[in-house]
PDB file of C-alpha atoms in Angstrom:
ATOM      1  CA  MET W  25       0.000   0.000   0.000  1.00 85.00           C
ATOM      2  CA  GLN W  26       1.307   3.403  -1.014  1.00 94.00           C
ATOM      3  CA  ILE W  27       0.911   6.275   1.458  1.00 98.00           C
ATOM      4  CA  ALA W  28       1.545   9.905   0.546  1.00 98.00           C
ATOM      5  CA  ILE W  29       2.855  11.782   3.566  1.00 98.00           C
ATOM      6  CA  ILE W  30       2.198  15.418   2.748  1.00 98.00           C
ATOM      7  CA  SER W  31       3.780  18.039   4.996  1.00 98.00           C
ATOM      8  CA  GLY W  32       3.255  21.744   5.350  1.00 97.00           C
ATOM      9  CA  SER W  33       5.565  23.616   7.649  1.00 94.00           C
ATOM     10  CA  THR W  34       6.721  27.124   8.421  1.00 89.00           C
ATOM     11  CA  LEU W  35       9.561  26.464  10.863  1.00 88.00           C
ATOM     12  CA  GLY W  36      10.254  22.794  10.076  1.00 91.00           C
ATOM     13  CA  GLY W  37       8.484  21.090  12.992  1.00 95.00           C
ATOM     14  CA  ALA W  38       5.830  19.443  10.839  1.00 97.00           C
ATOM     15  CA  GLU W  39       8.482  18.208   8.417  1.00 96.00           C
ATOM     16  CA  TYR W  40      10.363  16.514  11.270  1.00 97.00           C
ATOM     17  CA  VAL W  41       7.142  14.828  12.395  1.00 98.00           C
ATOM     18  CA  ALA W  42       6.392  13.736   8.812  1.00 98.00           C
ATOM     19  CA  GLU W  43       9.889  12.258   8.469  1.00 98.00           C
ATOM     20  CA  ARG W  44       9.504  10.319  11.718  1.00 98.00           C
ATOM     21  CA  LEU W  45       6.118   8.959  10.638  1.00 98.00           C
ATOM     22  CA  ALA W  46       7.570   7.943   7.259  1.00 98.00           C
ATOM     23  CA  ASP W  47      10.356   6.062   9.070  1.00 98.00           C
ATOM     24  CA  GLU W  48       7.861   4.343  11.396  1.00 97.00           C
ATOM     25  CA  LEU W  49       5.569   3.358   8.517  1.00 98.00           C
ATOM     26  CA  GLY W  50       8.523   2.102   6.476  1.00 97.00           C
ATOM     27  CA  GLU W  51       9.588  -0.125   9.360  1.00 97.00           C
ATOM     28  CA  GLN W  52       6.055  -1.570   9.335  1.00 95.00           C
ATOM     29  CA  GLY W  53       6.324  -2.429   5.646  1.00 95.00           C
ATOM     30  CA  PHE W  54       4.385   0.464   4.152  1.00 96.00           C
ATOM     31  CA  SER W  55       5.672   2.286   1.092  1.00 96.00           C
ATOM     32  CA  CYS W  56       5.656   6.061   1.587  1.00 97.00           C
ATOM     33  CA  ASP W  57       6.163   9.104  -0.573  1.00 97.00           C
ATOM     34  CA  LEU W  58       7.338  11.988   1.618  1.00 97.00           C
ATOM     35  CA  LEU W  59       6.196  15.224  -0.033  1.00 98.00           C
ATOM     36  CA  ALA W  60       6.792  18.695   1.409  1.00 96.00           C
ATOM     37  CA  GLY W  61       4.352  21.218  -0.024  1.00 95.00           C
ATOM     38  CA  PRO W  62       3.665  19.223  -3.189  1.00 97.00           C
ATOM     39  CA  GLN W  63       1.612  20.043  -6.240  1.00 97.00           C
ATOM     40  CA  LEU W  64      -1.584  17.987  -6.409  1.00 97.00           C
ATOM     41  CA  SER W  65      -0.302  16.332  -9.590  1.00 96.00           C
ATOM     42  CA  GLU W  66       2.667  14.922  -7.619  1.00 96.00           C
ATOM     43  CA  VAL W  67       0.431  12.990  -5.205  1.00 97.00           C
ATOM     44  CA  ASN W  68      -0.514   9.605  -6.635  1.00 93.00           C
ATOM     45  CA  ALA W  69      -1.434   7.549  -3.567  1.00 95.00           C
ATOM     46  CA  ALA W  70      -5.002   6.735  -2.499  1.00 95.00           C
ATOM     47  CA  VAL W  71      -4.033   7.208   1.163  1.00 98.00           C
ATOM     48  CA  TRP W  72      -2.850  10.570   2.429  1.00 98.00           C
ATOM     49  CA  LEU W  73      -1.293  11.338   5.790  1.00 98.00           C
ATOM     50  CA  ILE W  74      -1.108  15.115   6.027  1.00 98.00           C
ATOM     51  CA  VAL W  75       1.174  16.684   8.630  1.00 98.00           C
ATOM     52  CA  THR W  76       0.803  20.436   8.980  1.00 98.00           C
ATOM     53  CA  SER W  77       1.494  23.285  11.303  1.00 97.00           C
ATOM     54  CA  THR W  78      -0.909  26.175  11.768  1.00 96.00           C
ATOM     55  CA  HIS W  79       0.520  29.559  10.843  1.00 89.00           C
ATOM     56  CA  GLY W  80      -0.531  33.115  11.555  1.00 86.00           C
ATOM     57  CA  ALA W  81      -4.220  33.498  12.383  1.00 89.00           C
ATOM     58  CA  GLY W  82      -5.151  29.848  11.915  1.00 94.00           C
ATOM     59  CA  GLU W  83      -3.838  29.521   8.380  1.00 95.00           C
ATOM     60  CA  LEU W  84      -2.076  26.810   6.447  1.00 97.00           C
ATOM     61  CA  PRO W  85       1.684  27.214   6.074  1.00 96.00           C
ATOM     62  CA  ASP W  86       2.716  29.031   2.892  1.00 96.00           C
ATOM     63  CA  ASN W  87       4.213  25.882   1.360  1.00 96.00           C
ATOM     64  CA  LEU W  88       0.896  23.989   1.714  1.00 97.00           C
ATOM     65  CA  LYS W  89      -1.471  26.728   0.482  1.00 97.00           C
ATOM     66  CA  PRO W  90      -0.970  25.976  -3.254  1.00 97.00           C
ATOM     67  CA  PHE W  91      -1.758  22.286  -2.661  1.00 98.00           C
ATOM     68  CA  TYR W  92      -4.890  23.200  -0.694  1.00 98.00           C
ATOM     69  CA  GLN W  93      -6.005  25.583  -3.450  1.00 98.00           C
ATOM     70  CA  GLN W  94      -5.389  22.948  -6.126  1.00 98.00           C
ATOM     71  CA  VAL W  95      -7.508  20.399  -4.225  1.00 98.00           C
ATOM     72  CA  ALA W  96     -10.231  23.016  -3.729  1.00 98.00           C
ATOM     73  CA  ALA W  97     -10.276  23.887  -7.436  1.00 98.00           C
ATOM     74  CA  SER W  98     -10.051  20.299  -8.650  1.00 97.00           C
ATOM     75  CA  ASP W  99     -12.979  18.475 -10.203  1.00 95.00           C
ATOM     76  CA  THR W 100     -11.324  15.130  -9.396  1.00 93.00           C
ATOM     77  CA  ASP W 101     -13.454  12.480  -7.703  1.00 92.00           C
ATOM     78  CA  PHE W 102     -11.908  12.196  -4.230  1.00 97.00           C
ATOM     79  CA  SER W 103     -14.411   9.606  -2.956  1.00 97.00           C
ATOM     80  CA  GLN W 104     -11.774   6.841  -3.053  1.00 96.00           C
ATOM     81  CA  LEU W 105      -9.231   8.935  -1.156  1.00 97.00           C
ATOM     82  CA  ARG W 106      -8.628   7.941   2.453  1.00 98.00           C
ATOM     83  CA  TYR W 107      -6.771  10.320   4.744  1.00 98.00           C
ATOM     84  CA  ALA W 108      -5.647  11.287   8.229  1.00 98.00           C
ATOM     85  CA  ILE W 109      -4.199  14.539   9.521  1.00 98.00           C
ATOM     86  CA  VAL W 110      -1.597  15.406  12.134  1.00 98.00           C
ATOM     87  CA  GLY W 111      -1.495  19.050  13.162  1.00 98.00           C
ATOM     88  CA  LEU W 112       0.926  21.095  15.211  1.00 98.00           C
ATOM     89  CA  GLY W 113      -0.199  24.257  16.904  1.00 96.00           C
ATOM     90  CA  ASN W 114      -0.005  26.454  19.958  1.00 95.00           C
ATOM     91  CA  SER W 115      -2.967  26.222  22.347  1.00 95.00           C
ATOM     92  CA  ASP W 116      -2.289  29.763  23.569  1.00 94.00           C
ATOM     93  CA  TYR W 117      -4.098  30.875  20.397  1.00 94.00           C
ATOM     94  CA  ASP W 118      -7.832  30.549  19.810  1.00 94.00           C
ATOM     95  CA  THR W 119      -6.987  29.335  16.285  1.00 96.00           C
ATOM     96  CA  PHE W 120      -5.208  26.247  17.672  1.00 96.00           C
ATOM     97  CA  CYS W 121      -4.694  23.730  14.841  1.00 97.00           C
ATOM     98  CA  TYR W 122      -7.106  25.529  12.499  1.00 97.00           C
ATOM     99  CA  ALA W 123      -5.060  24.259   9.550  1.00 97.00           C
ATOM    100  CA  VAL W 124      -6.340  20.796  10.487  1.00 98.00           C
ATOM    101  CA  ARG W 125      -9.902  22.123  10.512  1.00 97.00           C
ATOM    102  CA  HIS W 126      -9.468  23.748   7.077  1.00 97.00           C
ATOM    103  CA  LEU W 127      -8.115  20.517   5.580  1.00 98.00           C
ATOM    104  CA  GLU W 128     -10.774  18.330   7.212  1.00 98.00           C
ATOM    105  CA  ASN W 129     -13.543  20.575   5.899  1.00 98.00           C
ATOM    106  CA  LEU W 130     -12.110  20.686   2.387  1.00 98.00           C
ATOM    107  CA  LEU W 131     -11.570  16.942   2.139  1.00 98.00           C
ATOM    108  CA  ALA W 132     -15.042  16.247   3.548  1.00 97.00           C
ATOM    109  CA  GLU W 133     -16.538  18.572   0.911  1.00 97.00           C
ATOM    110  CA  LYS W 134     -14.615  16.643  -1.737  1.00 97.00           C
ATOM    111  CA  GLY W 135     -16.027  13.328  -0.492  1.00 97.00           C
ATOM    112  CA  ALA W 136     -12.760  11.894   0.848  1.00 98.00           C
ATOM    113  CA  GLN W 137     -12.917   9.364   3.696  1.00 97.00           C
ATOM    114  CA  ARG W 138     -11.317  10.280   7.015  1.00 98.00           C
ATOM    115  CA  LEU W 139      -9.628   7.218   8.493  1.00 98.00           C
ATOM    116  CA  CYS W 140      -9.367   8.295  12.136  1.00 97.00           C
ATOM    117  CA  ASP W 141      -9.538  11.312  14.395  1.00 97.00           C
ATOM    118  CA  SER W 142      -6.920  13.895  13.620  1.00 98.00           C
ATOM    119  CA  LEU W 143      -4.011  14.323  16.004  1.00 98.00           C
ATOM    120  CA  LYS W 144      -3.539  17.858  17.280  1.00 98.00           C
ATOM    121  CA  ILE W 145      -0.157  18.366  18.903  1.00 98.00           C
ATOM    122  CA  ASP W 146       0.092  21.289  21.293  1.00 97.00           C
ATOM    123  CA  VAL W 147       3.684  22.449  20.896  1.00 95.00           C
ATOM    124  CA  ILE W 148       3.473  24.244  24.251  1.00 95.00           C
ATOM    125  CA  ASN W 149       2.570  21.151  26.283  1.00 97.00           C
ATOM    126  CA  VAL W 150       4.187  18.319  24.289  1.00 97.00           C
ATOM    127  CA  ASP W 151       7.975  18.172  24.442  1.00 96.00           C
ATOM    128  CA  ASP W 152       8.663  15.451  21.864  1.00 97.00           C
ATOM    129  CA  HIS W 153       6.379  16.093  18.895  1.00 97.00           C
ATOM    130  CA  GLU W 154       7.841  13.271  16.823  1.00 97.00           C
ATOM    131  CA  GLN W 155       7.356  10.647  19.556  1.00 98.00           C
ATOM    132  CA  TYR W 156       3.854  11.937  20.325  1.00 98.00           C
ATOM    133  CA  ALA W 157       2.917  11.440  16.672  1.00 98.00           C
ATOM    134  CA  ALA W 158       4.581   8.005  16.595  1.00 98.00           C
ATOM    135  CA  ASP W 159       2.512   7.010  19.637  1.00 98.00           C
ATOM    136  CA  TRP W 160      -0.658   8.070  17.732  1.00 98.00           C
ATOM    137  CA  LEU W 161       0.297   6.218  14.562  1.00 98.00           C
ATOM    138  CA  PRO W 162      -1.468   2.915  15.441  1.00 97.00           C
ATOM    139  CA  ASN W 163      -4.764   4.826  15.272  1.00 96.00           C
ATOM    140  CA  PHE W 164      -3.969   5.428  11.599  1.00 98.00           C
ATOM    141  CA  THR W 165      -2.452   2.065  10.654  1.00 97.00           C
ATOM    142  CA  ALA W 166      -5.263   0.085  12.303  1.00 96.00           C
ATOM    143  CA  THR W 167      -7.700   1.565   9.772  1.00 96.00           C
ATOM    144  CA  LEU W 168      -5.627   0.648   6.719  1.00 94.00           C
ATOM    145  CA  ALA W 169      -6.651  -3.014   6.834  1.00 78.00           C
ATOM    146  CA  ASP W 170     -10.317  -2.070   6.597  1.00 57.00           C
TER     147      ASP W 170
END
């Protein structure tokens, strides 16, 4: 099974998490494409694991905005797409992990199937973001056999 791990990051934290998840999934026998801020045309897998930070006032990182806009503008049938999202944010802001919310809403509108609850990592209260995401990963992989 091919998994596209799509990351959007401003300061690099989400990319580190994405890399760790790619390593973990690889060790479990999954084939992963690790894509930082890709174009929609570069993503060929039917399973997406999106790892994104929230930037500014609840926005997607700049390197993920074009991808989001391409998905929004696409007339592709996304009903066979299965996905999960890992978000990083700061709970001191009322827009905590809004990038996750934006992506969930868009993919739901497009008919994609969410595999499991999104993980929202509070960078203020979680010291090891990569390990926290790795600990969540079984929630994602358990759904892949379905």
